[in-house]
Tab-separated table of C-alpha atoms in Angstrom:
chain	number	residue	atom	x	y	z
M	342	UNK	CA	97.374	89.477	93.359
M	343	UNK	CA	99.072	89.204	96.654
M	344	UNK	CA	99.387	85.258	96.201
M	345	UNK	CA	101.408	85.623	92.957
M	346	UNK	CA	103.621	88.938	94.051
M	347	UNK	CA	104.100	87.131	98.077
M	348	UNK	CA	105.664	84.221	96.367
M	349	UNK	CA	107.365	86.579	93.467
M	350	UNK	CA	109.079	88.940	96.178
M	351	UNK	CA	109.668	86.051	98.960
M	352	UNK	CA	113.295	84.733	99.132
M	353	UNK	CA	113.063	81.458	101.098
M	354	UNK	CA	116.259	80.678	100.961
M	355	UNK	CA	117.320	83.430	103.819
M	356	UNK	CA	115.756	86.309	105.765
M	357	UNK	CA	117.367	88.969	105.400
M	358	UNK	CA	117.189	88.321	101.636
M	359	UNK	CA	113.121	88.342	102.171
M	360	UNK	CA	113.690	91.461	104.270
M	361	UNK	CA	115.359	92.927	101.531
M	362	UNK	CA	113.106	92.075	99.071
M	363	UNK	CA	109.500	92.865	100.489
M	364	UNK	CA	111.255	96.442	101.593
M	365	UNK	CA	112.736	97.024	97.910
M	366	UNK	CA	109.100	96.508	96.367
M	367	UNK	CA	107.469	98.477	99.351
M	368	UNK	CA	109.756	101.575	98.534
M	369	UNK	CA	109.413	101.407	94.437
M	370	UNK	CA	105.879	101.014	94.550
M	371	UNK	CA	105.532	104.085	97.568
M	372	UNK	CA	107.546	105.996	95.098
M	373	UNK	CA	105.968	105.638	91.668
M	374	UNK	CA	102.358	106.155	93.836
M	375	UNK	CA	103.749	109.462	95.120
M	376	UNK	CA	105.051	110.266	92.031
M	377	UNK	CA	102.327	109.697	90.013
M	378	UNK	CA	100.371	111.943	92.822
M	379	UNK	CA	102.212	114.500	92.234
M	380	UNK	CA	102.182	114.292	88.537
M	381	UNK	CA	98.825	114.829	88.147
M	382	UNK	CA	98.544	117.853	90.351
M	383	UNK	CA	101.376	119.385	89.186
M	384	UNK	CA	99.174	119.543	85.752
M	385	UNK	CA	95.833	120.287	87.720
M	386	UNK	CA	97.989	123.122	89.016
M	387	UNK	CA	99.299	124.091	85.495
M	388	UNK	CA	95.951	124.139	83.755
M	389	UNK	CA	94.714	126.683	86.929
M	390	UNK	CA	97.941	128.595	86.418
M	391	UNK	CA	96.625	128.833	82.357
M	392	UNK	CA	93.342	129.972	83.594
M	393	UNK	CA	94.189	132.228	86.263
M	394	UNK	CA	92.677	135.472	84.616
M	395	UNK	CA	90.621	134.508	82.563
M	396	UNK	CA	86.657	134.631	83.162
M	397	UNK	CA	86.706	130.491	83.327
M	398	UNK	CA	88.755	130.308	86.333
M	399	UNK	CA	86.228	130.970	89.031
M	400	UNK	CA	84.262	127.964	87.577
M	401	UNK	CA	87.447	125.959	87.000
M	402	UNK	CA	87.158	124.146	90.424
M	403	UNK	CA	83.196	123.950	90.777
M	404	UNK	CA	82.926	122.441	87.289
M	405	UNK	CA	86.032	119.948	88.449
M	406	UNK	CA	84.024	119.486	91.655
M	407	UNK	CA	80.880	118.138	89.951
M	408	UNK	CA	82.701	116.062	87.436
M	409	UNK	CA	84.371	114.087	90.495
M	410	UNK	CA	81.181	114.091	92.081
M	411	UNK	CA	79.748	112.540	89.380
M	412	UNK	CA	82.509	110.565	88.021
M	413	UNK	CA	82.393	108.809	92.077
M	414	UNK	CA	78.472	107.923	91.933
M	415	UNK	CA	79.274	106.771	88.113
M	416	UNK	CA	82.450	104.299	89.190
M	417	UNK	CA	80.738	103.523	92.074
M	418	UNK	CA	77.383	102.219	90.524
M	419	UNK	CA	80.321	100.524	87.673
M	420	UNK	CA	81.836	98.621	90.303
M	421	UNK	CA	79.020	96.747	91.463
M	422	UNK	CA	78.375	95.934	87.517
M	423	UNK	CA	75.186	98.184	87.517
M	424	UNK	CA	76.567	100.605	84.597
M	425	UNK	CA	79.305	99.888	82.260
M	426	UNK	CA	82.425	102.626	81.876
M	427	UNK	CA	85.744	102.357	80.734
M	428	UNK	CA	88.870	101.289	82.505
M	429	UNK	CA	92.170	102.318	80.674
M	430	UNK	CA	95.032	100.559	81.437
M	431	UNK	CA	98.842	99.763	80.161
M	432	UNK	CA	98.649	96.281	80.756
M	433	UNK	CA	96.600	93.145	81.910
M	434	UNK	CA	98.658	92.085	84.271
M	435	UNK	CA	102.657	92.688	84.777
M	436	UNK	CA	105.041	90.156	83.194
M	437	UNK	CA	106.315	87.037	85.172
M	438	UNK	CA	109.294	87.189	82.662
M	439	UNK	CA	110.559	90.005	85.475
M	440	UNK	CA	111.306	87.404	88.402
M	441	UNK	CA	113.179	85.328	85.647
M	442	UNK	CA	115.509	88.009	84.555
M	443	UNK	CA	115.873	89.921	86.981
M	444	UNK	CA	115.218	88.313	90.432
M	445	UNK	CA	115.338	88.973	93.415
M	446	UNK	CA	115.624	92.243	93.811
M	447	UNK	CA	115.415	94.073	90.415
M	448	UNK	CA	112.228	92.132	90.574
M	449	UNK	CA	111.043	93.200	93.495
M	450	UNK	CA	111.708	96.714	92.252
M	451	UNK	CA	109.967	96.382	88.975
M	452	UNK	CA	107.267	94.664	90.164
M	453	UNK	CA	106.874	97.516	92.983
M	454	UNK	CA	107.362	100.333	90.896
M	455	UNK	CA	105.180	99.004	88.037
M	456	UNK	CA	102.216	97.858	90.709
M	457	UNK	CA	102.438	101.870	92.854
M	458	UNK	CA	101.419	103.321	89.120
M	459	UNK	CA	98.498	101.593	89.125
M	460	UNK	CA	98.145	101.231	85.893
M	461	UNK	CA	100.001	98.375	84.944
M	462	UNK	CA	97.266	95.688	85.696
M	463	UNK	CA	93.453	95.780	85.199
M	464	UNK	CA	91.795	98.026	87.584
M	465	UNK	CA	88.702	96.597	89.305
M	466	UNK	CA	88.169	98.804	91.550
M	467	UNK	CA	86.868	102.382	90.306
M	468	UNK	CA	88.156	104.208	93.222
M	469	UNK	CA	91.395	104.222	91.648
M	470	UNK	CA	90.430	106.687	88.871
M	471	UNK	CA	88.328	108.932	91.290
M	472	UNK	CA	91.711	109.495	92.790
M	473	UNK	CA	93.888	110.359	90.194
M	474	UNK	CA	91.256	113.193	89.037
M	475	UNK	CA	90.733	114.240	92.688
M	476	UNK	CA	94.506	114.594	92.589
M	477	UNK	CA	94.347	116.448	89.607
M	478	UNK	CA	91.658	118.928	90.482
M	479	UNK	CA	93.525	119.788	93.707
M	480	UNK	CA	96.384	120.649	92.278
M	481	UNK	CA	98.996	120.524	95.174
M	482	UNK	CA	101.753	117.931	94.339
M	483	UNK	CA	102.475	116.890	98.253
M	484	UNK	CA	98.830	116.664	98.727
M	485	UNK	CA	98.673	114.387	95.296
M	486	UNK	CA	101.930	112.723	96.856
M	487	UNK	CA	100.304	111.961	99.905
M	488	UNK	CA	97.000	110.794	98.557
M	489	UNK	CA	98.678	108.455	96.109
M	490	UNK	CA	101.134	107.737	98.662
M	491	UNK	CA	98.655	106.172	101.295
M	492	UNK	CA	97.061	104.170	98.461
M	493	UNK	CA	100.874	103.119	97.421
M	494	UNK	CA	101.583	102.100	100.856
M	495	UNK	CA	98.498	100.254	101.919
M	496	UNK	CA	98.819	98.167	99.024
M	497	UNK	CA	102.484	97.639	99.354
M	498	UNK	CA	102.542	96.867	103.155
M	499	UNK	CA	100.335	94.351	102.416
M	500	UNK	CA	103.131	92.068	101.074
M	501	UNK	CA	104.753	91.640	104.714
M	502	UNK	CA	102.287	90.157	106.217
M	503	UNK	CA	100.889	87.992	102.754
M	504	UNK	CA	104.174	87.020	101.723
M	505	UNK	CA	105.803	86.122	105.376
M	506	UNK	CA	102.716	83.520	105.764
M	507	UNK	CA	103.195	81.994	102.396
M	508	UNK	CA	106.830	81.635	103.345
M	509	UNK	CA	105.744	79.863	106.799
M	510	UNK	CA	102.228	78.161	106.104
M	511	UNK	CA	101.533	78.238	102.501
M	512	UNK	CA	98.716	76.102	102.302
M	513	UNK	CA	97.061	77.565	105.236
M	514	UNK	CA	97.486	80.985	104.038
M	515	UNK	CA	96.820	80.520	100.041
M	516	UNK	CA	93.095	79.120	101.415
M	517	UNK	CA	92.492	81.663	103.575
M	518	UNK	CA	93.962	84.130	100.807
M	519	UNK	CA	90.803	82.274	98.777
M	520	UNK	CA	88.170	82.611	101.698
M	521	UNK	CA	85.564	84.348	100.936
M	522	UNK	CA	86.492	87.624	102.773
M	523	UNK	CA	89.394	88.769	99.925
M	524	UNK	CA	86.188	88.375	97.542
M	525	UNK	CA	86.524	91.415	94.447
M	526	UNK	CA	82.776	91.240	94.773
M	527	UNK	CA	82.787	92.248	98.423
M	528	UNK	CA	86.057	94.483	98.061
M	529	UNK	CA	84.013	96.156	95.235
M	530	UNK	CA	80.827	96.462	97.058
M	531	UNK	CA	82.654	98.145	100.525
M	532	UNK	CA	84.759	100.228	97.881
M	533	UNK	CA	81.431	101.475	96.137
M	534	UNK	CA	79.676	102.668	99.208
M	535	UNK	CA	82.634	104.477	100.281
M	536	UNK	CA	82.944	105.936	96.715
M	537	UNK	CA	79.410	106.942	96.824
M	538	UNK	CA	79.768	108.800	100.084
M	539	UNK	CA	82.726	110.379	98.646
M	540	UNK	CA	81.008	111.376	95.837
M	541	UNK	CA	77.912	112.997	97.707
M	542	UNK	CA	79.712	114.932	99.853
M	543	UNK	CA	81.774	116.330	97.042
M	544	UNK	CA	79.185	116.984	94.722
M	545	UNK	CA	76.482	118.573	97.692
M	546	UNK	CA	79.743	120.777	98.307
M	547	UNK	CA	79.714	122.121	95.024
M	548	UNK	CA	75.944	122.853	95.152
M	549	UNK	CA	75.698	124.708	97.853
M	550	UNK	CA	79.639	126.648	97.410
X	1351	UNK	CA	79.845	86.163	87.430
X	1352	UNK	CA	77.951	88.405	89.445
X	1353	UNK	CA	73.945	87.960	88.323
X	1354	UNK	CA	71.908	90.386	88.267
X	1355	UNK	CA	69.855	89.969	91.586
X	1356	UNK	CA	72.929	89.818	92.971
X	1357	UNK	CA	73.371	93.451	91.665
X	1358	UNK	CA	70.535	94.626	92.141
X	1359	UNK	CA	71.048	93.623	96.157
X	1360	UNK	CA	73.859	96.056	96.547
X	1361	UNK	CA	70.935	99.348	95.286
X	1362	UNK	CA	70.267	100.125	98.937
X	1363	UNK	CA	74.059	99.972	100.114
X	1364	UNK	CA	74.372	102.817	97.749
X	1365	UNK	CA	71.053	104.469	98.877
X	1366	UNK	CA	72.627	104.717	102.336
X	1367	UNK	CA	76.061	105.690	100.754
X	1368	UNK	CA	74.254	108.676	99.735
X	1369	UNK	CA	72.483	109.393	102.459
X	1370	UNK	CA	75.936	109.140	104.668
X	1371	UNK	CA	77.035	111.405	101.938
X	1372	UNK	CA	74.306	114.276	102.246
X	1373	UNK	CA	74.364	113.921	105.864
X	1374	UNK	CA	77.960	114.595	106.057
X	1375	UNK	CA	77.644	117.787	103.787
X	1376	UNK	CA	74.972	119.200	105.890
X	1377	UNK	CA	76.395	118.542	109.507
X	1378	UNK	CA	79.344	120.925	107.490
X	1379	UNK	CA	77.453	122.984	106.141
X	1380	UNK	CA	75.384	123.691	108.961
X	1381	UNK	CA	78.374	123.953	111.994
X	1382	UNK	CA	80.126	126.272	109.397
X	1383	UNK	CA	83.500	124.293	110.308
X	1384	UNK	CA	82.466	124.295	114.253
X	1385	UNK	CA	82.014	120.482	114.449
X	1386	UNK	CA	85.919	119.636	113.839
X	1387	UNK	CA	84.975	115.705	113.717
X	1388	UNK	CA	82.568	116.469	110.549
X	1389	UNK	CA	85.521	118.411	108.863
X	1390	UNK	CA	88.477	116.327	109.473
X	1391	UNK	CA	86.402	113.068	108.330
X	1392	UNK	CA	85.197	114.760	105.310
X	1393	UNK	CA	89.190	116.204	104.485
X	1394	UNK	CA	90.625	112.145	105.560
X	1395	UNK	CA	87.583	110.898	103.311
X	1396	UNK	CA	89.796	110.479	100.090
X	1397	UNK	CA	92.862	108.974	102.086
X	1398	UNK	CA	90.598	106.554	103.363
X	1399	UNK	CA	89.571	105.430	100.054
X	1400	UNK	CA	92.944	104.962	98.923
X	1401	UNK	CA	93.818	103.118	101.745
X	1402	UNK	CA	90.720	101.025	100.635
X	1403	UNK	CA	91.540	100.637	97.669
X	1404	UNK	CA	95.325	99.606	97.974
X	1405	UNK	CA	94.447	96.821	100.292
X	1406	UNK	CA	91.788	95.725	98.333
X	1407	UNK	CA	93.415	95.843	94.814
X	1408	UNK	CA	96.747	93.845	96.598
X	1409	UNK	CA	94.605	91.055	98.642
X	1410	UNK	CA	91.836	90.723	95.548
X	1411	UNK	CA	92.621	91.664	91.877
């Protein structure tokens, strides 16, 4: 991923035009992270309004505690291909016509703003979906903001760094990019322990609450 | 493609996932809030997986 958005968002004709670039796709895809944070609490936090009453509420958070708890431990054992579970997307992959029409800077924005959804490429990593129902169960928008947000910005900051060294030492940095520590089956793996610890916690929580 | 063995390999990474996982829940459960470390790893638990999992979908997928 980074190796085909570093080269997308670089401008190596000029600096400042890089700057520019790398800072436009940071803020779009910070924002549509956030914003799609605080979407889905802001309907977590509708649905508890619509319950808030009734006889359902009280288990309205337990039973969303044990479905994330489950839902981790399920993604978790998905991700390391031991169980097989869906993984909804918009798109494969986001179009290179983009950087043709619309580079460099509506480009970086699109490509930012379509990447911070999440959605808008395949999603290998399970973690992702965890979130956005975590989000949802929660039901605060700036905590869904700020979840989404750090998950936005770690994966947007990344470009900096990935796109400056293509720009400098391409070769150097596109095998290194290729080494075997960016591996999806070791990302996964790290991603699924930490999923299943997640998961654990949340669902002994809801035991014992 | 990932074979099977190779799956089958990652079983006791996720055994000691869970145990993390229970032993988190009952050092909280236990202090009743009183060992701050416990509670402010378990609240920064879900911000650390999306930081993991921003990095990791930008550098791999």
């Amino acid at each position: 991923m980074i190796e085909t958005i570093g080269s997308l968002v670089q401008e190596t004709s000029n600096r400042f035009r890089w700057l520019l670039s790398a800072s436009l796709y940071t803020v779009a895809c910070l924002g549509t992270a956030m914003l799609l944070g605080a979407i889905l609490s802001v309907l977590g936090h509708f649905i508890r309004t619509w319950f808030h009453g009734a006889a359902v509420y009280a288990s309205f958070s337990l039973a969303g505690a044990w479905l994330v708890g489950l839902l981790a431990i399920a993604y978790a054992l998905s991700d390391v291909g031991l169980l097989r579970l869906p993984r909804p997307t918009l798109r494969q992959a986001v179009p290179i016509t983009w950087w043709r029409w619309w580079r460099p800077y509506g480009a970086a924005l699109a490509y930012g703003a379509a990447l911070g959804l999440g959605v808008m490429t395949r999603i290998p990593f399970g973690a992702f979906y965890v979130l956005c129902v975590w989000c949802f169960l929660k039901g605060d928008a700036t905590y869904g903001a700020l979840l989404m947000g750090t998950y936005g910005a770690l994966r947007a900051l990344v470009i900096f760094p990935a796109s400056w060294g293509l720009y400098c030492h391409r070769t150097a940095i596109i095998e290194w990019l290729s080494s075997p520590l960016f591996s999806q089956w070791r990302a996964q793996r790290v991603l699924a322990v930490a999923l299943i610890v997640f998961g654990t916690l949340v669902l002994v929580s809801a035991v014992f609450s | 493609m990932i074979s099977l063995r190779q799956r089958l390999q990652c079983l006791p990474e996720l055994c000691g996932g869970i145990a993390v996982g229970l032993l988190l829940a009952l050092i909280i459960r236990i202090s009743s809030g009183v060992s701050h470390t416990a509670v402010i790893l378990a609240a920064a638990l879900p911000f650390l997986l999306a930081a993991l999992t921003g990095v990791a979908k930008s550098t791999t997928a």
